[in-house]
CSV table of C-alpha atoms in Angstrom, one decimal:
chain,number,residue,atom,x,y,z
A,231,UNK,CA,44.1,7.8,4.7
A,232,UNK,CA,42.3,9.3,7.4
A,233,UNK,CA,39.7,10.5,5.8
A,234,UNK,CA,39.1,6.7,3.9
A,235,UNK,CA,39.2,5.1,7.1
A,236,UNK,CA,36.3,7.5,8.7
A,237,UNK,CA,34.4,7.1,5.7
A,238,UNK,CA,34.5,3.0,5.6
A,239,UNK,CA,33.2,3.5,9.3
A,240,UNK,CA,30.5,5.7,8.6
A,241,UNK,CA,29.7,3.2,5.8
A,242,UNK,CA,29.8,0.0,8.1
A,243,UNK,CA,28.0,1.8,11.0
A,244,UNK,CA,24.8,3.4,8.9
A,245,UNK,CA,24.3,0.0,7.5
A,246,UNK,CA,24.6,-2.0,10.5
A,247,UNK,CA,22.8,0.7,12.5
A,248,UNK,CA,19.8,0.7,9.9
A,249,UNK,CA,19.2,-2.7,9.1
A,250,UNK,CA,19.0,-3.7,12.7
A,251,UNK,CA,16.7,-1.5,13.9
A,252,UNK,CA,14.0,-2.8,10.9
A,253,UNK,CA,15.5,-6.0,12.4
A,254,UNK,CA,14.2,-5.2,16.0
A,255,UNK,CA,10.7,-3.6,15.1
A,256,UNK,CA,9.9,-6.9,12.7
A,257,UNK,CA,10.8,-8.8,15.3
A,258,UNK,CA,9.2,-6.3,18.2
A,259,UNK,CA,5.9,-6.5,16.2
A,260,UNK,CA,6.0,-10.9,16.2
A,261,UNK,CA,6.9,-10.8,20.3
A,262,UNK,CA,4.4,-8.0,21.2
A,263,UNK,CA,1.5,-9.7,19.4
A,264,UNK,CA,2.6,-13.1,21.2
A,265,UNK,CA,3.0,-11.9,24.6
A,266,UNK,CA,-1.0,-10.5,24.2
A,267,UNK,CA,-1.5,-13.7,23.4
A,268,UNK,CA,0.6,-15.1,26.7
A,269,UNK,CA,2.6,-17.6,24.3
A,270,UNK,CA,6.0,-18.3,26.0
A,271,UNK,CA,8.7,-17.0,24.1
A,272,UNK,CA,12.3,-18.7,24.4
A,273,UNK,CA,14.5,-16.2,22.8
A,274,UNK,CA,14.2,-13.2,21.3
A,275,UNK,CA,17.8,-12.5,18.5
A,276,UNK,CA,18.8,-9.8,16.5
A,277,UNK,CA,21.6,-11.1,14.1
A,278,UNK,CA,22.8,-14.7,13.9
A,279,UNK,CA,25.5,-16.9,14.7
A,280,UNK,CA,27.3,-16.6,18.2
A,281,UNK,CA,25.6,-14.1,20.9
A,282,UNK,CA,27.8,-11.5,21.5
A,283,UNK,CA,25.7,-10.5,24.3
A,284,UNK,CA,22.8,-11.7,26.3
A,285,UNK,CA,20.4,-11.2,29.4
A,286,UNK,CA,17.3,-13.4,30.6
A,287,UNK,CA,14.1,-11.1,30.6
A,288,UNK,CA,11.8,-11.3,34.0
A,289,UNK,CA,9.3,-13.4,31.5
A,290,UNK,CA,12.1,-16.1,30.7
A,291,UNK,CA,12.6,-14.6,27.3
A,292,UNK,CA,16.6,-14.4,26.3
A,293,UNK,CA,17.2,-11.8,24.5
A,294,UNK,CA,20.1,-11.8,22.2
A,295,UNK,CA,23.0,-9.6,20.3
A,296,UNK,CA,24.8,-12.4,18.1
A,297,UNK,CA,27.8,-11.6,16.0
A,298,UNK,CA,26.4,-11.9,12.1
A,299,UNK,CA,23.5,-8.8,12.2
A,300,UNK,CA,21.8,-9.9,8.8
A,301,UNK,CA,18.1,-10.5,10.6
A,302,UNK,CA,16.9,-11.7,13.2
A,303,UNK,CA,13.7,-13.7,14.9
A,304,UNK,CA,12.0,-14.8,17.8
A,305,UNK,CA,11.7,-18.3,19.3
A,306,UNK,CA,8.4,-19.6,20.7
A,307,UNK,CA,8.2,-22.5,22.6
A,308,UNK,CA,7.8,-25.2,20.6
A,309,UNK,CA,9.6,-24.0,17.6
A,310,UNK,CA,12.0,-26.2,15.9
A,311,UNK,CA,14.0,-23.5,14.6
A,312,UNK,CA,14.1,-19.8,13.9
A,313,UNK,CA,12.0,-20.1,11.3
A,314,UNK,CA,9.3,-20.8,13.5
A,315,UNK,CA,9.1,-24.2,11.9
A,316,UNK,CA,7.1,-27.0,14.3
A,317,UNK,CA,8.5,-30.6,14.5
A,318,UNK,CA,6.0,-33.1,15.5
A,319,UNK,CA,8.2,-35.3,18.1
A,320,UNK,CA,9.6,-31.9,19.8
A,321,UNK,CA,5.6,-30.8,19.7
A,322,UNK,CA,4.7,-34.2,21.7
A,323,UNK,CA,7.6,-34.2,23.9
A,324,UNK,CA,6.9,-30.9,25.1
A,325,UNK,CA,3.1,-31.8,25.2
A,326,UNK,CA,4.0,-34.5,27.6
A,327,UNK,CA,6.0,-32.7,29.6
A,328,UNK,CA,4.1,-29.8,30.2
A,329,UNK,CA,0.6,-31.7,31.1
A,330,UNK,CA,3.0,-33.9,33.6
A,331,UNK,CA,4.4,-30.2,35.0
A,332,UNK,CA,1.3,-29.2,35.0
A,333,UNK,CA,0.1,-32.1,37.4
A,334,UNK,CA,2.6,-31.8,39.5
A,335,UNK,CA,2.9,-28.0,39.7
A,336,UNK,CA,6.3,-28.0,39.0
A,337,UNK,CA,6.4,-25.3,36.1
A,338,UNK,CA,4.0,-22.0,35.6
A,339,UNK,CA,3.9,-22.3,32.0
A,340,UNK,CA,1.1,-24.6,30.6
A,341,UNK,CA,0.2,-26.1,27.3
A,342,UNK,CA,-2.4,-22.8,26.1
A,343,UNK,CA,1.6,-20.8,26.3
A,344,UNK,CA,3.2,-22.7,23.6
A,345,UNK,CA,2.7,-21.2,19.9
A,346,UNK,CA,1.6,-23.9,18.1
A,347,UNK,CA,-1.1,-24.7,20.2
A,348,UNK,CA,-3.3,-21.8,20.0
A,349,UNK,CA,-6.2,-21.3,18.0
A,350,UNK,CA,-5.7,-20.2,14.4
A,351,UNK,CA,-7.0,-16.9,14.3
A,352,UNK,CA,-3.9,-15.7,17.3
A,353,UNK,CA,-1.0,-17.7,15.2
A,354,UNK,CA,-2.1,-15.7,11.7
A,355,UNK,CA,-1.9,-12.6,14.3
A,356,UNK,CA,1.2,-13.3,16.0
A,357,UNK,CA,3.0,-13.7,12.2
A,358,UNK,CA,1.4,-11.0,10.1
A,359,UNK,CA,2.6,-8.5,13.4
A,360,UNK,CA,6.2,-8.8,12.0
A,361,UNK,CA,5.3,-7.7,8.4
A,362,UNK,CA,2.8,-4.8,9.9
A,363,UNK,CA,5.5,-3.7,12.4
A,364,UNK,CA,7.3,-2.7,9.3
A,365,UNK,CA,4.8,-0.5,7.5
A,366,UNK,CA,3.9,1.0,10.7
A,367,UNK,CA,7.0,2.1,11.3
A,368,UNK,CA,7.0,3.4,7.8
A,369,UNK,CA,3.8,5.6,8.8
A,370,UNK,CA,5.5,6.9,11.8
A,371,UNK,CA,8.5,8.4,9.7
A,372,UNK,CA,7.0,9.8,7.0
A,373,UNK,CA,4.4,11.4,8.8
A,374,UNK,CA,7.5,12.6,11.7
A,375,UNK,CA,9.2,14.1,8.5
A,376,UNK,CA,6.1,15.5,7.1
A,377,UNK,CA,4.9,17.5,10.0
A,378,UNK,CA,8.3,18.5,11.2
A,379,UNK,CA,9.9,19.7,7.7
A,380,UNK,CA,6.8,19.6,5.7
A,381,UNK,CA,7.2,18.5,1.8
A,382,UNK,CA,9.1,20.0,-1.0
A,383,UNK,CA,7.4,19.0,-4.8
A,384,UNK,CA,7.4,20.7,-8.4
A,385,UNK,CA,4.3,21.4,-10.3
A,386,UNK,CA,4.0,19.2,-13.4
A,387,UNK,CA,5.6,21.9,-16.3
A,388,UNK,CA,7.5,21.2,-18.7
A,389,UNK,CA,10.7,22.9,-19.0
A,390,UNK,CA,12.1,20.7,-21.8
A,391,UNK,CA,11.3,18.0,-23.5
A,392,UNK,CA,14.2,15.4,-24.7
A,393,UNK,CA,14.9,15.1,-28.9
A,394,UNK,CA,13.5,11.6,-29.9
A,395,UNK,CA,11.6,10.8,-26.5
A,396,UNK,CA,8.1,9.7,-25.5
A,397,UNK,CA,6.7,13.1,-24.8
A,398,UNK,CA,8.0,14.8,-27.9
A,399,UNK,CA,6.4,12.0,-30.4
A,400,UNK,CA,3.3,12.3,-28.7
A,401,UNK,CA,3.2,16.3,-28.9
A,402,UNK,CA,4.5,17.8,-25.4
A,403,UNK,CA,5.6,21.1,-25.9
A,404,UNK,CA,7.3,23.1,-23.4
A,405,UNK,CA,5.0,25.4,-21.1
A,406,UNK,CA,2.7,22.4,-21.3
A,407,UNK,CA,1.8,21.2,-17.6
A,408,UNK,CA,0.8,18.1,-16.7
A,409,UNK,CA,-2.8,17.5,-15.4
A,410,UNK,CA,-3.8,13.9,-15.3
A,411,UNK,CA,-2.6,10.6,-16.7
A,412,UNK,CA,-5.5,7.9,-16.8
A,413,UNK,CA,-7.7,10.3,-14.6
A,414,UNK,CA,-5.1,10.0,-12.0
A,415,UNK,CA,-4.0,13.7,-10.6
A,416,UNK,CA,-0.4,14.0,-11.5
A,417,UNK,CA,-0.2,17.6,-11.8
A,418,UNK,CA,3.0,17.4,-9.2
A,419,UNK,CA,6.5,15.9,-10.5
A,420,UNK,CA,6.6,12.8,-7.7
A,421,UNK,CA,3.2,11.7,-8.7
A,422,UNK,CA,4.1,11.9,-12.3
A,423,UNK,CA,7.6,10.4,-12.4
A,424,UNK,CA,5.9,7.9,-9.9
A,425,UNK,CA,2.9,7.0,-12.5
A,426,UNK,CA,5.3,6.3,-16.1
A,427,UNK,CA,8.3,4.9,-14.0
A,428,UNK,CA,6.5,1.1,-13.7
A,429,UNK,CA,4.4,1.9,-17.5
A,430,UNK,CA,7.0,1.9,-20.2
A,431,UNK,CA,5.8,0.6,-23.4
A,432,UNK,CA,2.0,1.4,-22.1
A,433,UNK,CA,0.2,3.7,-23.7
A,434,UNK,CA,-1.2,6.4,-21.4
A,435,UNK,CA,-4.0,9.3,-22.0
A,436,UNK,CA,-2.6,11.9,-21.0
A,437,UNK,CA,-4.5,15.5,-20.1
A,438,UNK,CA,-2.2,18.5,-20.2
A,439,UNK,CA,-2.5,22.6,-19.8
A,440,UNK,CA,-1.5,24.3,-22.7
A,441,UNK,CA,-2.2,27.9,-22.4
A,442,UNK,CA,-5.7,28.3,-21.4
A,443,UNK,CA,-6.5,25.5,-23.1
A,444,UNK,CA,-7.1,21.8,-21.7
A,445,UNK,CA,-6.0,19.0,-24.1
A,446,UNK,CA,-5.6,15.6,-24.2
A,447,UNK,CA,-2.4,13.1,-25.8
A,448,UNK,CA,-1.3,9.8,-25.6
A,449,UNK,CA,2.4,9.1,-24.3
A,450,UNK,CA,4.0,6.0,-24.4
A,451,UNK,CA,6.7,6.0,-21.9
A,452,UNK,CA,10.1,4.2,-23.0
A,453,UNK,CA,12.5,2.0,-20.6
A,454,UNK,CA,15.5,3.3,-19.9
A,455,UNK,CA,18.2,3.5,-17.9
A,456,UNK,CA,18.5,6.5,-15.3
A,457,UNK,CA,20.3,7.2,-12.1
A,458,UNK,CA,18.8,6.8,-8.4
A,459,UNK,CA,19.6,9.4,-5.3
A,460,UNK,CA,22.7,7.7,-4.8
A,461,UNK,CA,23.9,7.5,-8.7
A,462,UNK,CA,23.2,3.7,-8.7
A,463,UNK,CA,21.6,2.9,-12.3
A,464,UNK,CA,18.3,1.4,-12.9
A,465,UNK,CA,15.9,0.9,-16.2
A,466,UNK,CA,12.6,2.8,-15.7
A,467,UNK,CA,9.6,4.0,-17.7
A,468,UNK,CA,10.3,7.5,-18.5
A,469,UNK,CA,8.7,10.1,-21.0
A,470,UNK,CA,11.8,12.1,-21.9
A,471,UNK,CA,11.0,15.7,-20.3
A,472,UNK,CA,12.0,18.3,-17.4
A,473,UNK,CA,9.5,19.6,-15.2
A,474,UNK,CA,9.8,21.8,-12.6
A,475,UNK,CA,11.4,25.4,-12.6
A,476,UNK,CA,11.8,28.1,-10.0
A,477,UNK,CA,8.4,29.4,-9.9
A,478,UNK,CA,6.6,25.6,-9.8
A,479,UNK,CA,8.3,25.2,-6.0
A,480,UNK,CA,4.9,23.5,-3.8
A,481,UNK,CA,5.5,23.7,0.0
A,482,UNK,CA,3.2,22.0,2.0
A,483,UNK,CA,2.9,21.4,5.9
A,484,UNK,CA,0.7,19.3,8.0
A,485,UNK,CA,-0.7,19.0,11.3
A,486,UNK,CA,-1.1,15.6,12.9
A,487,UNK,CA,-3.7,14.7,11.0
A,488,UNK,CA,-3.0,15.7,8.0
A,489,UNK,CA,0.6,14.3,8.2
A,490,UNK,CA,-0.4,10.6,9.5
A,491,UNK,CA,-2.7,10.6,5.9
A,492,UNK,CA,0.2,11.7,4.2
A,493,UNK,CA,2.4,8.6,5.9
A,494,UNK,CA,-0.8,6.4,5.3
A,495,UNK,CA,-0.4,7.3,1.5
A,496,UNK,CA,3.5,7.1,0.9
A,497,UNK,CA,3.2,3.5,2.8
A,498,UNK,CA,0.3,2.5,0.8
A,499,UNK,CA,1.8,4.2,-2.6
A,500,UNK,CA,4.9,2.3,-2.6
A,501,UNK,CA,3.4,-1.3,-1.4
A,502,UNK,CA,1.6,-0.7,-4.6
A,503,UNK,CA,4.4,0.0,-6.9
A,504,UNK,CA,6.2,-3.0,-5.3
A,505,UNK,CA,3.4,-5.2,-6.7
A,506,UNK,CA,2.8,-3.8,-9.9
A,507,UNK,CA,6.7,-4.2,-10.3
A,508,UNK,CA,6.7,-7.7,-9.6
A,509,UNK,CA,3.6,-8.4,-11.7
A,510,UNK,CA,5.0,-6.8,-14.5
A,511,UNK,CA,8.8,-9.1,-13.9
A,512,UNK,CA,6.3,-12.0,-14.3
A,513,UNK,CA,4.9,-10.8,-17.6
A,514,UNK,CA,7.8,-10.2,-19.0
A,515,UNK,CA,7.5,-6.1,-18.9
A,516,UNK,CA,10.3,-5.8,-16.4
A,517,UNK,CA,13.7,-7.4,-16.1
A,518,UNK,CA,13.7,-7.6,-12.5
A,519,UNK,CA,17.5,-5.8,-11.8
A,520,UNK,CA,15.8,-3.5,-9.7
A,521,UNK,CA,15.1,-5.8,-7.0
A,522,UNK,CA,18.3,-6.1,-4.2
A,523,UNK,CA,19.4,-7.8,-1.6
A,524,UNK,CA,21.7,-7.2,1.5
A,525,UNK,CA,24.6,-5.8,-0.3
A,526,UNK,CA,22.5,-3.0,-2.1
A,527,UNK,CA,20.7,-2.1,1.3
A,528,UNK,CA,24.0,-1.8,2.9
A,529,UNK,CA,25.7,0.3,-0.4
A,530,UNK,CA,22.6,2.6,-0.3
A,531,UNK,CA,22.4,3.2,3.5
A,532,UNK,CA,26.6,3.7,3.7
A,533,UNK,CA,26.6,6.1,0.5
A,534,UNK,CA,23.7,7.8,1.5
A,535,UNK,CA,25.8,8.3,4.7
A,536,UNK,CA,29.2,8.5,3.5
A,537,UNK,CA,27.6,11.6,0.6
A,538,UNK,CA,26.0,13.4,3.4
A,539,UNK,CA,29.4,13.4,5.2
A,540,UNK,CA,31.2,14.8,2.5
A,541,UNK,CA,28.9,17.9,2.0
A,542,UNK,CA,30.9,21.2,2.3
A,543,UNK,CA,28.9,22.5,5.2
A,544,UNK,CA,29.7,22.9,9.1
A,545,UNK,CA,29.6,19.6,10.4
A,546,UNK,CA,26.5,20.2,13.0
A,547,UNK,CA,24.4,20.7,9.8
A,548,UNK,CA,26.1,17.5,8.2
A,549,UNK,CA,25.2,15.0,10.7
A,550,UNK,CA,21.4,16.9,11.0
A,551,UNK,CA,21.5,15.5,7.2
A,552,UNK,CA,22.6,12.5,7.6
A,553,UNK,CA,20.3,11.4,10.1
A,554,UNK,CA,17.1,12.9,8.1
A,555,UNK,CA,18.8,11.0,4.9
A,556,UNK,CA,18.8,8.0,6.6
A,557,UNK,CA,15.6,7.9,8.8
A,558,UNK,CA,13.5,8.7,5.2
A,559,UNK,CA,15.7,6.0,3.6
A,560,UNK,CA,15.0,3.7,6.4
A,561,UNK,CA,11.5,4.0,5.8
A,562,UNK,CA,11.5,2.7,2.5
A,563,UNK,CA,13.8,0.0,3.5
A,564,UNK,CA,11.3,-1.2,6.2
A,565,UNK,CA,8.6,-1.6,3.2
A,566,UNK,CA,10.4,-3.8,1.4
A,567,UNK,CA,11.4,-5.8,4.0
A,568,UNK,CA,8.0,-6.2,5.5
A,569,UNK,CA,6.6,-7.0,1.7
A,570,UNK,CA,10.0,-9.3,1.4
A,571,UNK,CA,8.6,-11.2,4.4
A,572,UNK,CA,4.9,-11.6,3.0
A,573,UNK,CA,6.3,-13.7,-0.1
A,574,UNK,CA,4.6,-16.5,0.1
A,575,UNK,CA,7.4,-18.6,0.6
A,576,UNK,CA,7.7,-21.0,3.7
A,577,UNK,CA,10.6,-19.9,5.8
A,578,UNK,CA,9.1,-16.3,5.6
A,579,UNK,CA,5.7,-14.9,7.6
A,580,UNK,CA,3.8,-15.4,3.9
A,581,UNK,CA,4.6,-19.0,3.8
A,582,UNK,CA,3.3,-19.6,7.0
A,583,UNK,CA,0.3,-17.6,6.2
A,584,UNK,CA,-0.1,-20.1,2.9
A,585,UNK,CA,-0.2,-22.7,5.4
A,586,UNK,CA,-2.5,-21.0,7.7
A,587,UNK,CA,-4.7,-20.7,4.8
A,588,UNK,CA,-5.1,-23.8,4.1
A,589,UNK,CA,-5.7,-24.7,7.9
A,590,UNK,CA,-9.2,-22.6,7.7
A,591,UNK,CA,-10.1,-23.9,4.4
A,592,UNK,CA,-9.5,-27.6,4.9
A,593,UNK,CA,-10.0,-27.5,8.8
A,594,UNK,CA,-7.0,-29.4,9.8
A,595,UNK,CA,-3.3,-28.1,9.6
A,596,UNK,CA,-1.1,-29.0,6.5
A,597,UNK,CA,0.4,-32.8,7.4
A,598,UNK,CA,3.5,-32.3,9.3
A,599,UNK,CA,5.8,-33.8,6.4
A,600,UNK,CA,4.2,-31.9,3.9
A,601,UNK,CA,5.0,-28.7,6.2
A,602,UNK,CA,8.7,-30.0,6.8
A,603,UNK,CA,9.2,-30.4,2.5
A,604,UNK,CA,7.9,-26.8,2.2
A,605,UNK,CA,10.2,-25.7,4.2
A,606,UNK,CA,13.4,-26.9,2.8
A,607,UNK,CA,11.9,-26.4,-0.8
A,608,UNK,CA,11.4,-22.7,0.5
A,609,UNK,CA,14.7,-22.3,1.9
A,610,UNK,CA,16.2,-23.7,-1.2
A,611,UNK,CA,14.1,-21.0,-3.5
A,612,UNK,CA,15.0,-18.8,-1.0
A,613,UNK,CA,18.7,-19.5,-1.1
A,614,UNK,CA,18.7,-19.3,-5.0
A,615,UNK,CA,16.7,-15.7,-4.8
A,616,UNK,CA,19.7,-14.3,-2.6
A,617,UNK,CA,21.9,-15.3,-5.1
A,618,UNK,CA,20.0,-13.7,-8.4
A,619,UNK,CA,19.1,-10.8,-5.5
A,620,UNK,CA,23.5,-10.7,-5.6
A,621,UNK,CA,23.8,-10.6,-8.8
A,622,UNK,CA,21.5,-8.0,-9.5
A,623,UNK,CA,23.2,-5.7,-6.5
A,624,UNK,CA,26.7,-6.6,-8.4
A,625,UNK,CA,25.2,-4.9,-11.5
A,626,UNK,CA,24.5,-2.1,-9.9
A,627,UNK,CA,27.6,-1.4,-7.5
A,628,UNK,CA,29.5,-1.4,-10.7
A,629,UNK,CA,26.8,1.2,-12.4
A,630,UNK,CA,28.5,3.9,-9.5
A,631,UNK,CA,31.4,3.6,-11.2
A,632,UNK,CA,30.0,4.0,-15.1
């Protein structure tokens, strides 16, 4: 009973502790940007609902703890919302008020501080920050990790190949190692696994080492289903072999150049998988079940947690894990959510950069009521996405458990 009741902690607490720190540096990267800028910034709020605590900053900024810690954002003046969302009356009022302020010298802040009135080029600034904040954060742990523990991989060779898969109908023997697949290097296991995962049904040439001799296949990877780093199970292209073995161990370390490439890569690497993964859910290649919400962030962050608590090692050296599993998980949680928020989608940083768009093209902002209908049309898609993104996380709570 003990035991249960630490573990549920160390569940609740990873989750919470992880999500809002992406929270804070999205958030970190929208106010920094704007402060440059000098726009006035009202309130600055990790989590939602009642504040649970708050101070005023020296700049007039409150900054808040509130009670429900599933995002955040930052509230210019002149916002109508958290969603950064302008409303033309508020806009005017606080035109007015400001210019008759300004005359009499009653207030410091001016009309060039509020958001919505600065020139284009600052506003498409001040929202991609949030977005960027993420994936530089990203950089800064995998390249941490990289020059402080180095990397462990696997050289590409086959150590068996499964009855009835991919690789065995299109000759793969075992010995065979893997050299390049469409002229891109996947002679180590990540890049390979990495390269078929998003290709099933595509039909790949494939360059291999057999011997002394260099030859060249075509594998079609199949779909199926296989389990993540925390057991959870998800449908992926796979070829149906092992690779890997005790002498095909590749250690490598880094110095600080070397390792800020290596986080410039894994960033850039995995913004390019989410892509081609949701270009292939809108051809029909891909189901989509891989894509989660909240309740599979918090299930992966709290089991990757709750597993490395369990480990049957001095408890020092537990902790030391759990803290290394969950900074590297963090990272790949703070590239999702910084390519969630680039969805073009109004509500989200990408919707407002649609808008923005159109702003340079047609030289004039969006009309206001044509702004305020995308908005609640985005938060209705939006709201409709959580719920598929709940589904999906439903799905595969209860693949633990199969």
């Amino acid at each position: 009973m003990l035991f249960s009741l630490l573990y549920t902690l160390i569940f609740a607490a990873s989750f919470l502790i992880v999500i809002s720190a992406l929270v804070f540096f999205h958030e970190l990267g929208h106010y920094s940007v704007a402060r440059a800028f000098n726009v006035a910034v009202e309130r600055f709020s990790i989590g939602f609902g009642k504040p649970i605590a708050k101070w005023t900053a020296k700049s007039g900024t409150e900054w808040t703890i509130n009670s429900i810690p599933l995002g955040g954002y930052v509230k210019f003046l002149g916002d109508a919302g958290a969603a950064s969302n302008p409303d033309t009356a508020e806009l005017d009022r606080i035109k007015t008020s400001l210019e008759t302020a300004t005359m009499s010298g009653e207030r410091s802040v001016s009309i060039e501080d509020c958001f919505h009135f600065k020139p284009l080029w600052q506003r498409v600034l001040v929202v991609l920050a949030g977005p960027m904040a993420n994936f530089l954060l990203a950089i800064i742990i995998f390249a941490a990790l990289a020059q402080t523990i180095g990397t462990r991989d696997f050289k590409s060779l086959v150590t068996s190949v499964a009855p009835l898969g991919a690789a065995e109908a299109a000759g793969v023997k075992i010995g065979d190692q893997f050299l390049t697949m469409d002229g891109k290097d996947v002679s180590k296991a990540n890049d390979l696994i990495s390269y078929v995962a998003l290709r099933s049904d595509n039909e790949i040439e494939t360059r291999l080492l057999r011997g002394n001799d260099t030859i060249t296949l075509t594998v079609t990877p199949q779909s199926l289903e296989r389990k993540d780093f925390i057991g959870g199970r998800n449908k992926i292209g796979t070829i149906g072999v092992g690779v890997g073995g005790r002498d095909a161990e590749v250690r490598v370390t880094y110095n600080p150049l070397t390792s800020l490439q290596y986080g410039v890569g894994q960033v850039g690497s995995t913004i390019g998988m989410t892509g081609r993964y949701i270009g292939r859910i809108f051809t029909g290649a891909e189901d989509g079940k891989a894509l989660g919400g909240v309740v599979r962030i918090a299930t992966m962050t709290g089991k990757t947690a709750v597993d490395s608590a369990k480990l049957d090692v001095p408890i020092p050296q537990r902790l030391k894990i759990m803290v290394l599993n969950l900074i590297q998980l963090s990272a790949a949680l703070s590239i999702g959510l910084g390519v969630a928020n680039l969805m073009p989608i109004p509500v989200l940083d990408g919707g407002h950069l649609l808008y923005y768009g159109y702003e340079a093209v047609a030289g004039r902002p969006l009309d206001m009521k044509k702004q305020e209908l995308g908005f609640k049309i985005g938060f209705a898609f939006l709201l409709t996405l959580m719920v598929v993104l709940t589904w999906n996380d439903i799905g595969y709570i209860r693949s633990l458990f199969s």
